[in-house]
């Protein structure tokens, strides 16, 4: 999540409400994309019975979901 937010914040020179909304829309899309990627890794991990990776990705998804619920509409 730190990498995701630091990458987005570097390019964020927001000067209007319209720009802020556009930024947040893109930010939220990136969060959902990261959740999807982690979910796909979970599916593969479960099929390989790699429960350590499955759990790690589950915690990652939970953290992303929390940010999404607080920031995204």
mmCIF file with all atom_site columns, C-alpha atoms in Angstrom:
data_model
loop_
_atom_site.group_PDB
_atom_site.id
_atom_site.type_symbol
_atom_site.label_atom_id
_atom_site.label_alt_id
_atom_site.label_comp_id
_atom_site.label_asym_id
_atom_site.label_entity_id
_atom_site.label_seq_id
_atom_site.pdbx_PDB_ins_code
_atom_site.Cartn_x
_atom_site.Cartn_y
_atom_site.Cartn_z
_atom_site.occupancy
_atom_site.B_iso_or_equiv
_atom_site.pdbx_formal_charge
_atom_site.auth_seq_id
_atom_site.auth_comp_id
_atom_site.auth_asym_id
_atom_site.auth_atom_id
_atom_site.pdbx_PDB_model_num
ATOM 1  C CA . UNK A 1 1  ? 0.000   0.000   0.000   1.00 0.00 ? 1  UNK A CA 1
ATOM 2  C CA . UNK A 1 2  ? 2.867   2.349   0.768   1.00 0.00 ? 2  UNK A CA 1
ATOM 3  C CA . UNK A 1 3  ? 4.259   1.863   -2.738  1.00 0.00 ? 3  UNK A CA 1
ATOM 4  C CA . UNK A 1 4  ? 0.822   2.453   -4.233  1.00 0.00 ? 4  UNK A CA 1
ATOM 5  C CA . UNK A 1 5  ? 0.211   5.658   -2.286  1.00 0.00 ? 5  UNK A CA 1
ATOM 6  C CA . UNK A 1 6  ? 3.716   7.049   -2.680  1.00 0.00 ? 6  UNK A CA 1
ATOM 7  C CA . UNK A 1 7  ? 3.569   6.537   -6.468  1.00 0.00 ? 7  UNK A CA 1
ATOM 8  C CA . UNK A 1 8  ? 0.247   8.328   -6.727  1.00 0.00 ? 8  UNK A CA 1
ATOM 9  C CA . UNK A 1 9  ? 1.220   11.174  -4.409  1.00 0.00 ? 9  UNK A CA 1
ATOM 10 C CA . UNK A 1 10 ? 4.350   12.059  -6.393  1.00 0.00 ? 10 UNK A CA 1
ATOM 11 C CA . UNK A 1 11 ? 2.237   13.156  -9.353  1.00 0.00 ? 11 UNK A CA 1
ATOM 12 C CA . UNK A 1 12 ? -0.574  14.754  -7.338  1.00 0.00 ? 12 UNK A CA 1
ATOM 13 C CA . UNK A 1 13 ? -0.502  18.527  -7.816  1.00 0.00 ? 13 UNK A CA 1
ATOM 14 C CA . UNK A 1 14 ? -4.178  19.073  -7.220  1.00 0.00 ? 14 UNK A CA 1
ATOM 15 C CA . UNK A 1 15 ? -5.519  22.590  -7.611  1.00 0.00 ? 15 UNK A CA 1
ATOM 16 C CA . UNK A 1 16 ? -9.247  22.078  -8.148  1.00 0.00 ? 16 UNK A CA 1
ATOM 17 C CA . UNK A 1 17 ? -12.129 19.948  -6.960  1.00 0.00 ? 17 UNK A CA 1
ATOM 18 C CA . UNK A 1 18 ? -12.394 18.420  -10.442 1.00 0.00 ? 18 UNK A CA 1
ATOM 19 C CA . UNK A 1 19 ? -8.737  17.355  -10.334 1.00 0.00 ? 19 UNK A CA 1
ATOM 20 C CA . UNK A 1 20 ? -9.235  15.968  -6.832  1.00 0.00 ? 20 UNK A CA 1
ATOM 21 C CA . UNK A 1 21 ? -12.198 13.882  -7.949  1.00 0.00 ? 21 UNK A CA 1
ATOM 22 C CA . UNK A 1 22 ? -10.276 12.581  -10.960 1.00 0.00 ? 22 UNK A CA 1
ATOM 23 C CA . UNK A 1 23 ? -7.319  11.673  -8.743  1.00 0.00 ? 23 UNK A CA 1
ATOM 24 C CA . UNK A 1 24 ? -9.537  9.867   -6.232  1.00 0.00 ? 24 UNK A CA 1
ATOM 25 C CA . UNK A 1 25 ? -11.300 7.960   -9.004  1.00 0.00 ? 25 UNK A CA 1
ATOM 26 C CA . UNK A 1 26 ? -7.953  6.754   -10.348 1.00 0.00 ? 26 UNK A CA 1
ATOM 27 C CA . UNK A 1 27 ? -6.707  5.998   -6.830  1.00 0.00 ? 27 UNK A CA 1
ATOM 28 C CA . UNK A 1 28 ? -9.789  3.905   -6.097  1.00 0.00 ? 28 UNK A CA 1
ATOM 29 C CA . UNK A 1 29 ? -9.414  2.024   -9.376  1.00 0.00 ? 29 UNK A CA 1
ATOM 30 C CA . UNK A 1 30 ? -5.812  1.210   -8.437  1.00 0.00 ? 30 UNK A CA 1
ATOM 31 C CA . UNK A 1 31 ? -6.969  -0.118  -5.064  1.00 0.00 ? 31 UNK A CA 1
ATOM 32 C CA . UNK A 1 32 ? -9.567  -2.366  -6.695  1.00 0.00 ? 32 UNK A CA 1
ATOM 33 C CA . UNK A 1 33 ? -6.985  -3.579  -9.200  1.00 0.00 ? 33 UNK A CA 1
ATOM 34 C CA . UNK A 1 34 ? -4.587  -4.466  -6.381  1.00 0.00 ? 34 UNK A CA 1
ATOM 35 C CA . UNK A 1 35 ? -7.378  -6.332  -4.574  1.00 0.00 ? 35 UNK A CA 1
ATOM 36 C CA . UNK A 1 36 ? -8.150  -8.295  -7.757  1.00 0.00 ? 36 UNK A CA 1
ATOM 37 C CA . UNK A 1 37 ? -4.481  -9.200  -8.229  1.00 0.00 ? 37 UNK A CA 1
ATOM 38 C CA . UNK A 1 38 ? -4.182  -10.382 -4.623  1.00 0.00 ? 38 UNK A CA 1
ATOM 39 C CA . UNK A 1 39 ? -7.404  -12.375 -4.931  1.00 0.00 ? 39 UNK A CA 1
ATOM 40 C CA . UNK A 1 40 ? -6.050  -14.163 -8.000  1.00 0.00 ? 40 UNK A CA 1
ATOM 41 C CA . UNK A 1 41 ? -2.887  -15.046 -6.066  1.00 0.00 ? 41 UNK A CA 1
ATOM 42 C CA . UNK A 1 42 ? -5.108  -16.357 -3.264  1.00 0.00 ? 42 UNK A CA 1
ATOM 43 C CA . UNK A 1 43 ? -6.935  -18.653 -5.688  1.00 0.00 ? 43 UNK A CA 1
ATOM 44 C CA . UNK A 1 44 ? -3.641  -20.064 -6.941  1.00 0.00 ? 44 UNK A CA 1
ATOM 45 C CA . UNK A 1 45 ? -2.285  -20.363 -3.401  1.00 0.00 ? 45 UNK A CA 1
ATOM 46 C CA . UNK A 1 46 ? -5.366  -22.274 -2.255  1.00 0.00 ? 46 UNK A CA 1
ATOM 47 C CA . UNK A 1 47 ? -5.075  -24.701 -5.138  1.00 0.00 ? 47 UNK A CA 1
ATOM 48 C CA . UNK A 1 48 ? -1.428  -25.289 -4.166  1.00 0.00 ? 48 UNK A CA 1
ATOM 49 C CA . UNK A 1 49 ? -2.333  -25.433 -0.455  1.00 0.00 ? 49 UNK A CA 1
ATOM 50 C CA . UNK A 1 50 ? 0.059   -22.551 0.184   1.00 0.00 ? 50 UNK A CA 1
ATOM 51 C CA . UNK A 1 51 ? -1.803  -21.228 3.208   1.00 0.00 ? 51 UNK A CA 1
ATOM 52 C CA . UNK A 1 52 ? 0.967   -18.838 4.222   1.00 0.00 ? 52 UNK A CA 1
ATOM 53 C CA . UNK A 1 53 ? 0.692   -16.878 0.985   1.00 0.00 ? 53 UNK A CA 1
ATOM 54 C CA . UNK A 1 54 ? -3.093  -17.191 1.080   1.00 0.00 ? 54 UNK A CA 1
ATOM 55 C CA . UNK A 1 55 ? -3.160  -15.568 4.526   1.00 0.00 ? 55 UNK A CA 1
ATOM 56 C CA . UNK A 1 56 ? -0.683  -12.852 3.585   1.00 0.00 ? 56 UNK A CA 1
ATOM 57 C CA . UNK A 1 57 ? -2.775  -11.889 0.580   1.00 0.00 ? 57 UNK A CA 1
ATOM 58 C CA . UNK A 1 58 ? -5.901  -11.977 2.728   1.00 0.00 ? 58 UNK A CA 1
ATOM 59 C CA . UNK A 1 59 ? -4.377  -9.458  5.130   1.00 0.00 ? 59 UNK A CA 1
ATOM 60 C CA . UNK A 1 60 ? -3.280  -7.303  2.175   1.00 0.00 ? 60 UNK A CA 1
ATOM 61 C CA . UNK A 1 61 ? -6.819  -7.406  0.763   1.00 0.00 ? 61 UNK A CA 1
ATOM 62 C CA . UNK A 1 62 ? -8.265  -6.480  4.168   1.00 0.00 ? 62 UNK A CA 1
ATOM 63 C CA . UNK A 1 63 ? -5.971  -3.463  4.422   1.00 0.00 ? 63 UNK A CA 1
ATOM 64 C CA . UNK A 1 64 ? -6.794  -2.301  0.927   1.00 0.00 ? 64 UNK A CA 1
ATOM 65 C CA . UNK A 1 65 ? -10.503 -2.807  1.554   1.00 0.00 ? 65 UNK A CA 1
ATOM 66 C CA . UNK A 1 66 ? -10.278 -0.667  4.681   1.00 0.00 ? 66 UNK A CA 1
ATOM 67 C CA . UNK A 1 67 ? -8.622  2.169   2.770   1.00 0.00 ? 67 UNK A CA 1
ATOM 68 C CA . UNK A 1 68 ? -11.185 1.807   -0.007  1.00 0.00 ? 68 UNK A CA 1
ATOM 69 C CA . UNK A 1 69 ? -14.082 1.974   2.446   1.00 0.00 ? 69 UNK A CA 1
ATOM 70 C CA . UNK A 1 70 ? -12.723 5.185   3.974   1.00 0.00 ? 70 UNK A CA 1
ATOM 71 C CA . UNK A 1 71 ? -11.662 7.004   0.805   1.00 0.00 ? 71 UNK A CA 1
ATOM 72 C CA . UNK A 1 72 ? -13.718 5.743   -2.103  1.00 0.00 ? 72 UNK A CA 1
ATOM 73 C CA . UNK A 1 73 ? -17.414 6.337   -2.687  1.00 0.00 ? 73 UNK A CA 1
#
